[in-house]
Coordinates of N, CA and C in Angstrom, one line a residue:
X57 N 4.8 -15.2 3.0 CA 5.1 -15.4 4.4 C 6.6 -15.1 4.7
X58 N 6.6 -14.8 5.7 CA 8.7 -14.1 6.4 C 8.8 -14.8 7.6
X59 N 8.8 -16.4 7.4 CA 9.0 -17.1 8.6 C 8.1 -17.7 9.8
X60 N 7.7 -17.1 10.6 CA 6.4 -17.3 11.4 C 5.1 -16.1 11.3
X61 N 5.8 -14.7 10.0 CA 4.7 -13.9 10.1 C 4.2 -14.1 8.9
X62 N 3.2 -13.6 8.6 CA 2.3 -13.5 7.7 C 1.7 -12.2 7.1
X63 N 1.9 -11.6 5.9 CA 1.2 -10.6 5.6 C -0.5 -10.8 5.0
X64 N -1.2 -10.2 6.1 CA -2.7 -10.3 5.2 C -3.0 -9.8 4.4
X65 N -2.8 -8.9 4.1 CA -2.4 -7.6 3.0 C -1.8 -6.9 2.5
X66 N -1.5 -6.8 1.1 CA -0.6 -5.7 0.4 C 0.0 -4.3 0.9
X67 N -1.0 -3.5 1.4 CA -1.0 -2.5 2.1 C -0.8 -2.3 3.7
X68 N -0.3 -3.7 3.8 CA -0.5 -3.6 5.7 C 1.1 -3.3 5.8
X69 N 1.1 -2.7 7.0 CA 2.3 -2.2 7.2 C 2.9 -2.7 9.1
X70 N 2.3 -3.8 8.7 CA 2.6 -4.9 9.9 C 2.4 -6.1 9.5
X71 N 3.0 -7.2 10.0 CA 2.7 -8.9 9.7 C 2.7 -9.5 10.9
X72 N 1.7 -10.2 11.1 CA 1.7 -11.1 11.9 C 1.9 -12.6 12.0
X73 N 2.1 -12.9 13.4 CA 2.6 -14.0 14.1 C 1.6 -15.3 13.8
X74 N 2.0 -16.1 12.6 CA 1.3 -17.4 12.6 C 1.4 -18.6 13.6
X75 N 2.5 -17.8 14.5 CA 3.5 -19.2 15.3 C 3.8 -18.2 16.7
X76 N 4.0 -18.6 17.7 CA 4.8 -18.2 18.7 C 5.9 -17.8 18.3
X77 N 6.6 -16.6 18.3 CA 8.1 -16.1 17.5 C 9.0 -15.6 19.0
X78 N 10.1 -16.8 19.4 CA 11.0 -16.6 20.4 C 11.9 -15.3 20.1
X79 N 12.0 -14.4 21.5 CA 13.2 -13.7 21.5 C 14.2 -14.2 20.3
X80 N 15.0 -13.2 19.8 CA 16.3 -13.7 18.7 C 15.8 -14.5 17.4
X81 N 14.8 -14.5 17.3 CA 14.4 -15.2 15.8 C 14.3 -14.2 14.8
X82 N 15.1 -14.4 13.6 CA 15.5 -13.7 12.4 C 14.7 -13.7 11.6
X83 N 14.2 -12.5 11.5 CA 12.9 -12.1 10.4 C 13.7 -11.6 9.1
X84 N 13.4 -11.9 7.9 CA 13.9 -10.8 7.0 C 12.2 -10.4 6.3
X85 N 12.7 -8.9 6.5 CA 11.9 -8.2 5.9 C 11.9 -7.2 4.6
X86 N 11.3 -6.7 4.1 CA 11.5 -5.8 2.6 C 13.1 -5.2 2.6
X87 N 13.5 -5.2 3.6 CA 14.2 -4.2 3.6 C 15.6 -4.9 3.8
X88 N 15.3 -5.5 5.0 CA 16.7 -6.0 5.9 C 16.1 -7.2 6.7
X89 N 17.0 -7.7 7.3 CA 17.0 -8.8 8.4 C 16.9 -8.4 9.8
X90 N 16.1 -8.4 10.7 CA 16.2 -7.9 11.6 C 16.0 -9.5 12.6
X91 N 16.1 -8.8 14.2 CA 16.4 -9.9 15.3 C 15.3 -9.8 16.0
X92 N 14.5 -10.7 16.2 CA 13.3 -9.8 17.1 C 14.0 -9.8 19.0
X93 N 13.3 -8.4 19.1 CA 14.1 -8.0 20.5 C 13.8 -8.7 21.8
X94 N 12.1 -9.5 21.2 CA 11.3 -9.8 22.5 C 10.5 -10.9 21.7
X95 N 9.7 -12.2 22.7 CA 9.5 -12.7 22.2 C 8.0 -12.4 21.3
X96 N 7.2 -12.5 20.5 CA 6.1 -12.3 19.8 C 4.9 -13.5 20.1
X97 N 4.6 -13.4 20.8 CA 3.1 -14.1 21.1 C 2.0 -14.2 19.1
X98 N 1.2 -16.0 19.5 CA 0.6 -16.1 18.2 C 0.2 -15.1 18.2
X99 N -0.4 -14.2 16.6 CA -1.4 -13.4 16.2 C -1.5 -12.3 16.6
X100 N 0.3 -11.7 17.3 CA 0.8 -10.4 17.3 C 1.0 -9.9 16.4
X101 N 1.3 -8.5 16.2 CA 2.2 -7.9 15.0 C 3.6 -7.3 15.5
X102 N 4.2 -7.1 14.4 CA 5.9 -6.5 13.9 C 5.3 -5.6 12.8
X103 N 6.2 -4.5 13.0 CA 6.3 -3.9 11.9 C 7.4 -4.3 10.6
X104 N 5.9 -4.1 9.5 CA 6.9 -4.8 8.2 C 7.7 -3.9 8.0
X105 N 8.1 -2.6 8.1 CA 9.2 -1.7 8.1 C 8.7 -0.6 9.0
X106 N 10.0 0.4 9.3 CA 9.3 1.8 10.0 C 8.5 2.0 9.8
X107 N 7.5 2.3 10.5 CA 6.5 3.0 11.2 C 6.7 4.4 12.0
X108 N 6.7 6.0 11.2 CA 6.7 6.8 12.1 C 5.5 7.0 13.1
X109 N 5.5 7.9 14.3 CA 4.8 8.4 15.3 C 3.8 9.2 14.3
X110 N 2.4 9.0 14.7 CA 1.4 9.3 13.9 C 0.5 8.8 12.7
X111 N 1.5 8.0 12.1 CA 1.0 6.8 11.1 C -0.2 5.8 11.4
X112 N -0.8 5.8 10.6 CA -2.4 4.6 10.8 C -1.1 3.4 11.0
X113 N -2.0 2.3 11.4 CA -1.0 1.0 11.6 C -2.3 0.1 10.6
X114 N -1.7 -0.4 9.5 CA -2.4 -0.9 8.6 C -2.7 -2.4 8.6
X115 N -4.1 -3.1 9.0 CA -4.1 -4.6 9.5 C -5.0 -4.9 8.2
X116 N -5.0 -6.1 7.2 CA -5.8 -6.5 6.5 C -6.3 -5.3 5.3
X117 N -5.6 -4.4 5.6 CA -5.4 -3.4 4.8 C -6.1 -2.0 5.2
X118 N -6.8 -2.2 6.1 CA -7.6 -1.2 7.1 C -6.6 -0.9 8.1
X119 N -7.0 0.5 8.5 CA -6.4 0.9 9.5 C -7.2 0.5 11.1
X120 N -5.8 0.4 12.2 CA -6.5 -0.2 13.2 C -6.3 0.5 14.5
X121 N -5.4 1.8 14.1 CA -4.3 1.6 15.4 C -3.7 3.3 14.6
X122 N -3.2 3.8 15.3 CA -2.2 5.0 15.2 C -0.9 4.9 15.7
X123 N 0.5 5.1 15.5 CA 1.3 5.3 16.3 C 1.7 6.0 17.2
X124 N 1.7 5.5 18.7 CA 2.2 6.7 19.5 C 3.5 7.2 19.3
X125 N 4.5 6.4 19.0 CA 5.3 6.7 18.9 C 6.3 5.9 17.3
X126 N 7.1 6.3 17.1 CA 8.0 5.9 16.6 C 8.4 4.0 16.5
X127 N 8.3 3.6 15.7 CA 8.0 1.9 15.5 C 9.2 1.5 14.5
X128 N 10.2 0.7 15.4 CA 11.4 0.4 14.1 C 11.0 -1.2 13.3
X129 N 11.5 -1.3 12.3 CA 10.8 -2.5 11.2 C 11.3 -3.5 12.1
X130 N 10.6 -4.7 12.3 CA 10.4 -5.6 13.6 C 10.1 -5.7 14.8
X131 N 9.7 -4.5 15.1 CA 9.7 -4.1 16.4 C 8.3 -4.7 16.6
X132 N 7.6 -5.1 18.3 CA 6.4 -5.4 18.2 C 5.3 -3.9 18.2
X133 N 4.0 -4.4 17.6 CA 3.3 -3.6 17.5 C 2.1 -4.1 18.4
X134 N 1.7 -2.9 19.3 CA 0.9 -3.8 20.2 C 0.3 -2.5 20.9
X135 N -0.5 -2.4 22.2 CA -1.1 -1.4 22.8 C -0.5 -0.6 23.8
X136 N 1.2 -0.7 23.5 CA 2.2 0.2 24.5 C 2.9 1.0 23.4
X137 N 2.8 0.6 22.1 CA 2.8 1.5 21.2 C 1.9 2.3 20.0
X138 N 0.7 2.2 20.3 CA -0.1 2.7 19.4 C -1.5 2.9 20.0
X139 N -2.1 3.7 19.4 CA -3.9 3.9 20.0 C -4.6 3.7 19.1
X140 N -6.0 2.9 19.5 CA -7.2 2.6 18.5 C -7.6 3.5 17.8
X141 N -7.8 3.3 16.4 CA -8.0 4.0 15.0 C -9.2 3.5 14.4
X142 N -10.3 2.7 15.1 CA -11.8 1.8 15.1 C -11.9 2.7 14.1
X143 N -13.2 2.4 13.4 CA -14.0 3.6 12.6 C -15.4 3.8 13.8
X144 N -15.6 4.6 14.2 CA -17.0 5.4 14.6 C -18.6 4.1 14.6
X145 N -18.2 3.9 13.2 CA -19.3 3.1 12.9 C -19.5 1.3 13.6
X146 N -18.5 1.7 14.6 CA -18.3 0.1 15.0 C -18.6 0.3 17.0
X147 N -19.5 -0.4 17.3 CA -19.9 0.2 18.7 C -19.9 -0.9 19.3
X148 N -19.6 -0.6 20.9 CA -19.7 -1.8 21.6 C -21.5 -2.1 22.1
X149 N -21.9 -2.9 22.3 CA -23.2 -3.1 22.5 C -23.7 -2.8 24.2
X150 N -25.0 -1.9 24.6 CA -24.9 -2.1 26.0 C -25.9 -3.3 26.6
X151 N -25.7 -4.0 27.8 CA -26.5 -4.9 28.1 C -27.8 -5.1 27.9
X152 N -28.8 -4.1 27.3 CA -30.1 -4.1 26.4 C -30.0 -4.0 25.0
X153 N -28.7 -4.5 24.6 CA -28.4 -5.1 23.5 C -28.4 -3.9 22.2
X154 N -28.5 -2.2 23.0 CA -28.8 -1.4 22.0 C -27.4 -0.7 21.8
X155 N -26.9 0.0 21.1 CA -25.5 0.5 20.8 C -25.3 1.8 22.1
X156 N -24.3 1.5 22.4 CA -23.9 2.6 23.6 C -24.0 4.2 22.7
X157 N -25.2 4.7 23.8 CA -25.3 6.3 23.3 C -25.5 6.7 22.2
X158 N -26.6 5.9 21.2 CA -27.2 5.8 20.3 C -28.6 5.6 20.5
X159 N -29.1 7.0 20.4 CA -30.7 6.6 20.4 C -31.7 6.3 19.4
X160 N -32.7 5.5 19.5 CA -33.3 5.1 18.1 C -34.8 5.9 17.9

């Protein structure tokens, strides 16, 4: 654990918020100490270090997310900086309970 985040996985390359994390609260991470810039809502993520533009964003050790852009270590990770990386095989259901645009 690094304070109020939590890594789920070896391979994740974000940690999340077990706690509400205020503006200005001092994470140290692999690397360095950083400030967080904003506050971190429970069961957000921060990057556990850089994150370039294009990189999978690694949750529980699966990928979840891509970067849109450029992600500095602490920074939050969230849906103003990254796009869904689902796998295919995971569908939302339609109201006849059958998988959207999958016919049987």
């Amino acid at each position: 654990m690094t304070g109020p985040f939590l890594l789920l996985h070896e391979d994740d390359n974000v940690l999340v918020a077990r706690q509400a994390a205020p503006e200005g609260t001092r994470v140290t991470l692999e690397t360095a100490e950083v400030q967080l810039a904003r506050p971190i809502p429970l069961a957000h993520k921060i990057a556990r270090h850089a994150i370039p533009q294009g990189a999978k964003i690694l949750k529980y050790g699966m990928p979840i997310g891509i970067a849109t852009r450029d992600i500095a270590a602490g920074e939050h990770v969230h849906i103003h900086n990254i796009r869904s990386a689902y796998t295919p095989t995971h569908a939302l259901q339609d109201g006849d309970g059958l998988s959207a645009g999958v016919s049987q």
